Amino acid sequence: MNHSAIYFSTAYLPPVSYYAALVKAEKVFLEYHENYTKQSYRNRCHIAAANGLMALSIPVEKQGKEKILTRDIRISEHGDWQTQHWRSISSAYNSSPFFEYYQDDFQPFYEKKWDFLWDYNLELLNLTFKLLDISPEINFTSEFLTNLDNGTDLRDKIHPKKKCLFENEKYFQV
């Protein structure tokens, strides 16, 4: 894999493979001009719950048949997803080492109302960078390119329905 420039889609609490690729990149690009793709990490994540992986999805406002840019996707007010997600995360990780230490950093993301998925994901990504003590320079694409000759395209390769690109060590949840 060419590690010079790597292109990512936005993601809600992305998987370890996302961060593994990100920290190896010399230059990181977040795709700012892509059309929204359903059933992707853009609005979903997986957590290690007591009975195995649990998918959490941020509800987004329904769009017509027209394509819409991911950055223009609005978070739906339908249901109480933030409370449900925070309860699930707390239940899954409350007895984990350091959860108590990090919960105050993450909890505001499940209390404050957000209009756009892009903004929510970007702020959450910046928080994880801070907590992981990494500081990649994030660039935003200036246009959508289908063929990226100057880097590695992971925009749709790190996907919940596709095989993981990287082998991770097994993680056993407490």
mmCIF file of N, CA and C in Angstrom, residues 96-168:
data_model
loop_
_atom_site.group_PDB
_atom_site.id
_atom_site.type_symbol
_atom_site.label_atom_id
_atom_site.label_comp_id
_atom_site.label_asym_id
_atom_site.label_seq_id
_atom_site.Cartn_x
_atom_site.Cartn_y
_atom_site.Cartn_z
ATOM 1 N N SER A 96 -14.492 -1.591 31.709
ATOM 2 C CA SER A 96 -13.182 -1.614 31.042
ATOM 3 C C SER A 96 -12.217 -0.663 31.735
ATOM 4 N N PRO A 97 -10.939 -1.011 31.712
ATOM 5 C CA PRO A 97 -9.959 -0.070 32.260
ATOM 6 C C PRO A 97 -10.040 1.257 31.498
ATOM 7 N N PHE A 98 -9.994 2.332 32.202
ATOM 8 C CA PHE A 98 -9.925 3.687 31.671
ATOM 9 C C PHE A 98 -11.245 4.258 31.148
ATOM 10 N N PHE A 99 -12.327 3.482 31.125
ATOM 11 C CA PHE A 99 -13.592 4.052 30.646
ATOM 12 C C PHE A 99 -13.959 5.277 31.469
ATOM 13 N N GLU A 100 -13.819 5.159 32.769
ATOM 14 C CA GLU A 100 -14.133 6.263 33.666
ATOM 15 C C GLU A 100 -13.292 7.499 33.322
ATOM 16 N N TYR A 101 -12.056 7.256 32.909
ATOM 17 C CA TYR A 101 -11.146 8.342 32.559
ATOM 18 C C TYR A 101 -11.592 9.074 31.283
ATOM 19 N N TYR A 102 -12.145 8.346 30.314
ATOM 20 C CA TYR A 102 -12.499 8.929 29.012
ATOM 21 C C TYR A 102 -13.969 9.291 28.851
ATOM 22 N N GLN A 103 -14.834 8.809 29.728
ATOM 23 C CA GLN A 103 -16.265 9.017 29.517
ATOM 24 C C GLN A 103 -16.661 10.489 29.456
ATOM 25 N N ASP A 104 -16.008 11.331 30.235
ATOM 26 C CA ASP A 104 -16.356 12.755 30.214
ATOM 27 C C ASP A 104 -15.983 13.425 28.893
ATOM 28 N N ASP A 105 -15.029 12.853 28.172
ATOM 29 C CA ASP A 105 -14.673 13.391 26.851
ATOM 30 C C ASP A 105 -15.722 13.024 25.808
ATOM 31 N N PHE A 106 -16.263 11.804 25.904
ATOM 32 C CA PHE A 106 -17.195 11.316 24.893
ATOM 33 C C PHE A 106 -18.657 11.659 25.177
ATOM 34 N N GLN A 107 -19.023 11.756 26.424
ATOM 35 C CA GLN A 107 -20.425 11.965 26.782
ATOM 36 C C GLN A 107 -21.063 13.192 26.116
ATOM 37 N N PRO A 108 -20.365 14.329 25.986
ATOM 38 C CA PRO A 108 -21.000 15.480 25.330
ATOM 39 C C PRO A 108 -21.479 15.201 23.901
ATOM 40 N N PHE A 109 -20.864 14.238 23.223
ATOM 41 C CA PHE A 109 -21.285 13.894 21.864
ATOM 42 C C PHE A 109 -22.650 13.197 21.857
ATOM 43 N N TYR A 110 -23.088 12.781 23.031
ATOM 44 C CA TYR A 110 -24.370 12.102 23.156
ATOM 45 C C TYR A 110 -25.379 12.943 23.926
ATOM 46 N N GLU A 111 -25.043 14.229 24.094
ATOM 47 C CA GLU A 111 -25.940 15.165 24.763
ATOM 48 C C GLU A 111 -26.254 16.367 23.882
ATOM 49 N N LYS A 112 -25.237 16.929 23.243
ATOM 50 C CA LYS A 112 -25.402 18.091 22.372
ATOM 51 C C LYS A 112 -26.131 17.675 21.093
ATOM 52 N N LYS A 113 -26.989 18.542 20.608
ATOM 53 C CA LYS A 113 -27.681 18.280 19.345
ATOM 54 C C LYS A 113 -26.792 18.723 18.178
ATOM 55 N N TRP A 114 -26.717 17.879 17.189
ATOM 56 C CA TRP A 114 -25.911 18.146 15.998
ATOM 57 C C TRP A 114 -26.826 18.180 14.784
ATOM 58 N N ASP A 115 -26.552 19.088 13.860
ATOM 59 C CA ASP A 115 -27.365 19.173 12.647
ATOM 60 C C ASP A 115 -26.835 18.251 11.550
ATOM 61 N N PHE A 116 -25.508 18.273 11.347
ATOM 62 C CA PHE A 116 -24.935 17.561 10.203
ATOM 63 C C PHE A 116 -24.022 16.418 10.644
ATOM 64 N N LEU A 117 -24.165 15.295 9.983
ATOM 65 C CA LEU A 117 -23.349 14.118 10.245
ATOM 66 C C LEU A 117 -21.862 14.421 10.065
ATOM 67 N N TRP A 118 -21.514 15.151 9.022
ATOM 68 C CA TRP A 118 -20.117 15.489 8.734
ATOM 69 C C TRP A 118 -19.485 16.206 9.929
ATOM 70 N N ASP A 119 -20.164 17.203 10.467
ATOM 71 C CA ASP A 119 -19.635 17.989 11.587
ATOM 72 C C ASP A 119 -19.468 17.115 12.835
ATOM 73 N N TYR A 120 -20.457 16.289 13.102
ATOM 74 C CA TYR A 120 -20.405 15.387 14.245
ATOM 75 C C TYR A 120 -19.195 14.459 14.128
ATOM 76 N N ASN A 121 -19.065 13.802 12.984
ATOM 77 C CA ASN A 121 -17.963 12.867 12.778
ATOM 78 C C ASN A 121 -16.602 13.545 12.862
ATOM 79 N N LEU A 122 -16.490 14.732 12.288
ATOM 80 C CA LEU A 122 -15.207 15.436 12.303
ATOM 81 C C LEU A 122 -14.804 15.810 13.725
ATOM 82 N N GLU A 123 -15.735 16.313 14.508
ATOM 83 C CA GLU A 123 -15.421 16.668 15.899
ATOM 84 C C GLU A 123 -15.052 15.440 16.712
ATOM 85 N N LEU A 124 -15.753 14.349 16.497
ATOM 86 C CA LEU A 124 -15.459 13.101 17.196
ATOM 87 C C LEU A 124 -14.099 12.552 16.767
ATOM 88 N N LEU A 125 -13.780 12.657 15.491
ATOM 89 C CA LEU A 125 -12.472 12.232 14.996
ATOM 90 C C LEU A 125 -11.358 13.070 15.625
ATOM 91 N N ASN A 126 -11.565 14.374 15.695
ATOM 92 C CA ASN A 126 -10.564 15.244 16.317
ATOM 93 C C ASN A 126 -10.368 14.907 17.792
ATOM 94 N N LEU A 127 -11.450 14.563 18.475
ATOM 95 C CA LEU A 127 -11.324 14.145 19.877
ATOM 96 C C LEU A 127 -10.476 12.878 19.979
ATOM 97 N N THR A 128 -10.744 11.902 19.139
ATOM 98 C CA THR A 128 -9.970 10.655 19.215
ATOM 99 C C THR A 128 -8.503 10.902 18.895
ATOM 100 N N PHE A 129 -8.216 11.810 17.965
ATOM 101 C CA PHE A 129 -6.807 12.160 17.695
ATOM 102 C C PHE A 129 -6.150 12.713 18.949
ATOM 103 N N LYS A 130 -6.855 13.607 19.617
ATOM 104 C CA LYS A 130 -6.317 14.214 20.834
ATOM 105 C C LYS A 130 -6.069 13.145 21.904
ATOM 106 N N LEU A 131 -7.037 12.268 22.107
ATOM 107 C CA LEU A 131 -6.921 11.246 23.148
ATOM 108 C C LEU A 131 -5.862 10.191 22.814
ATOM 109 N N LEU A 132 -5.683 9.926 21.525
ATOM 110 C CA LEU A 132 -4.657 8.964 21.104
ATOM 111 C C LEU A 132 -3.281 9.622 20.973
ATOM 112 N N ASP A 133 -3.250 10.929 21.159
ATOM 113 C CA ASP A 133 -2.019 11.703 21.042
ATOM 114 C C ASP A 133 -1.378 11.536 19.660
ATOM 115 N N ILE A 134 -2.228 11.657 18.642
ATOM 116 C CA ILE A 134 -1.743 11.670 17.262
ATOM 117 C C ILE A 134 -2.215 12.977 16.636
ATOM 118 N N SER A 135 -1.464 13.465 15.686
ATOM 119 C CA SER A 135 -1.849 14.735 15.078
ATOM 120 C C SER A 135 -1.651 14.720 13.567
ATOM 121 N N PRO A 136 -2.411 13.868 12.892
ATOM 122 C CA PRO A 136 -2.302 13.874 11.439
ATOM 123 C C PRO A 136 -2.850 15.179 10.876
ATOM 124 N N GLU A 137 -2.237 15.646 9.829
ATOM 125 C CA GLU A 137 -2.748 16.838 9.162
ATOM 126 C C GLU A 137 -3.866 16.387 8.238
ATOM 127 N N ILE A 138 -5.064 16.815 8.543
ATOM 128 C CA ILE A 138 -6.228 16.422 7.751
ATOM 129 C C ILE A 138 -6.456 17.464 6.667
ATOM 130 N N ASN A 139 -6.528 16.978 5.443
ATOM 131 C CA ASN A 139 -6.844 17.818 4.292
ATOM 132 C C ASN A 139 -8.218 17.399 3.775
ATOM 133 N N PHE A 140 -8.931 18.338 3.204
ATOM 134 C CA PHE A 140 -10.223 18.027 2.605
ATOM 135 C C PHE A 140 -10.060 18.061 1.093
ATOM 136 N N THR A 141 -10.687 17.113 0.418
ATOM 137 C CA THR A 141 -10.575 17.081 -1.033
ATOM 138 C C THR A 141 -11.248 18.319 -1.614
ATOM 139 N N SER A 142 -10.749 18.769 -2.755
ATOM 140 C CA SER A 142 -11.317 19.946 -3.407
ATOM 141 C C SER A 142 -12.324 19.565 -4.486
ATOM 142 N N GLU A 143 -12.325 18.287 -4.867
ATOM 143 C CA GLU A 143 -13.294 17.757 -5.826
ATOM 144 C C GLU A 143 -13.310 16.242 -5.673
ATOM 145 N N PHE A 144 -14.364 15.617 -6.183
ATOM 146 C CA PHE A 144 -14.424 14.163 -6.113
ATOM 147 C C PHE A 144 -13.730 13.579 -7.334
ATOM 148 N N LEU A 145 -12.747 12.741 -7.070
ATOM 149 C CA LEU A 145 -12.032 12.060 -8.148
ATOM 150 C C LEU A 145 -12.316 10.573 -8.047
ATOM 151 N N THR A 146 -12.655 9.951 -9.169
ATOM 152 C CA THR A 146 -12.907 8.514 -9.146
ATOM 153 C C THR A 146 -11.612 7.732 -9.236
ATOM 154 N N ASN A 147 -10.608 8.298 -9.867
ATOM 155 C CA ASN A 147 -9.324 7.622 -10.014
ATOM 156 C C ASN A 147 -8.255 8.428 -9.286
ATOM 157 N N LEU A 148 -7.681 7.829 -8.244
ATOM 158 C CA LEU A 148 -6.675 8.532 -7.443
ATOM 159 C C LEU A 148 -5.292 7.969 -7.765
ATOM 160 N N ASP A 149 -4.625 8.555 -8.727
ATOM 161 C CA ASP A 149 -3.299 8.086 -9.123
ATOM 162 C C ASP A 149 -2.230 8.477 -8.101
ATOM 163 N N ASN A 150 -2.530 9.476 -7.289
ATOM 164 C CA ASN A 150 -1.509 10.003 -6.375
ATOM 165 C C ASN A 150 -1.659 9.507 -4.945
ATOM 166 N N GLY A 151 -2.372 8.394 -4.734
ATOM 167 C CA GLY A 151 -2.524 7.921 -3.364
ATOM 168 C C GLY A 151 -3.358 6.660 -3.284
ATOM 169 N N THR A 152 -3.681 6.288 -2.063
ATOM 170 C CA THR A 152 -4.447 5.082 -1.796
ATOM 171 C C THR A 152 -5.885 5.466 -1.464
ATOM 172 N N ASP A 153 -6.817 4.832 -2.143
ATOM 173 C CA ASP A 153 -8.232 5.134 -1.975
ATOM 174 C C ASP A 153 -8.867 4.151 -0.998
ATOM 175 N N LEU A 154 -9.134 4.614 0.225
ATOM 176 C CA LEU A 154 -9.807 3.780 1.227
ATOM 177 C C LEU A 154 -11.234 4.259 1.497
ATOM 178 N N ARG A 155 -11.727 5.145 0.643
ATOM 179 C CA ARG A 155 -13.041 5.744 0.888
ATOM 180 C C ARG A 155 -14.146 4.706 1.016
ATOM 181 N N ASP A 156 -14.094 3.656 0.236
ATOM 182 C CA ASP A 156 -15.108 2.613 0.341
ATOM 183 C C ASP A 156 -14.509 1.239 0.606
ATOM 184 N N LYS A 157 -13.251 1.198 0.941
ATOM 185 C CA LYS A 157 -12.606 -0.093 1.229
ATOM 186 C C LYS A 157 -12.740 -0.474 2.704
ATOM 187 N N ILE A 158 -12.745 0.519 3.588
ATOM 188 C CA ILE A 158 -13.012 0.255 5.007
ATOM 189 C C ILE A 158 -14.517 0.400 5.172
ATOM 190 N N HIS A 159 -15.186 -0.738 5.191
ATOM 191 C CA HIS A 159 -16.644 -0.772 5.081
ATOM 192 C C HIS A 159 -17.173 -1.923 5.932
ATOM 193 N N PRO A 160 -18.296 -1.721 6.623
ATOM 194 C CA PRO A 160 -18.810 -2.766 7.513
ATOM 195 C C PRO A 160 -19.195 -4.064 6.801
ATOM 196 N N LYS A 161 -19.425 -4.003 5.509
ATOM 197 C CA LYS A 161 -19.852 -5.200 4.782
ATOM 198 C C LYS A 161 -18.727 -5.811 3.951
ATOM 199 N N LYS A 162 -17.510 -5.304 4.129
ATOM 200 C CA LYS A 162 -16.364 -5.833 3.390
ATOM 201 C C LYS A 162 -15.340 -6.396 4.351
ATOM 202 N N LYS A 163 -14.537 -7.315 3.853
ATOM 203 C CA LYS A 163 -13.483 -7.925 4.656
ATOM 204 C C LYS A 163 -12.500 -6.835 5.094
ATOM 205 N N CYS A 164 -12.047 -6.939 6.326
ATOM 206 C CA CYS A 164 -11.101 -5.965 6.875
ATOM 207 C C CYS A 164 -9.802 -5.997 6.096
ATOM 208 N N LEU A 165 -9.248 -4.829 5.819
ATOM 209 C CA LEU A 165 -8.001 -4.718 5.061
ATOM 210 C C LEU A 165 -6.782 -5.107 5.879
ATOM 211 N N PHE A 166 -6.905 -5.009 7.196
ATOM 212 C CA PHE A 166 -5.755 -5.209 8.060
ATOM 213 C C PHE A 166 -6.057 -6.292 9.079
ATOM 214 N N GLU A 167 -5.055 -7.040 9.419
ATOM 215 C CA GLU A 167 -5.198 -8.024 10.485
ATOM 216 C C GLU A 167 -4.936 -7.316 11.810
ATOM 217 N N ASN A 168 -5.918 -7.366 12.676
ATOM 218 C CA ASN A 168 -5.776 -6.782 14.003
ATOM 219 C C ASN A 168 -5.551 -7.904 15.010
#
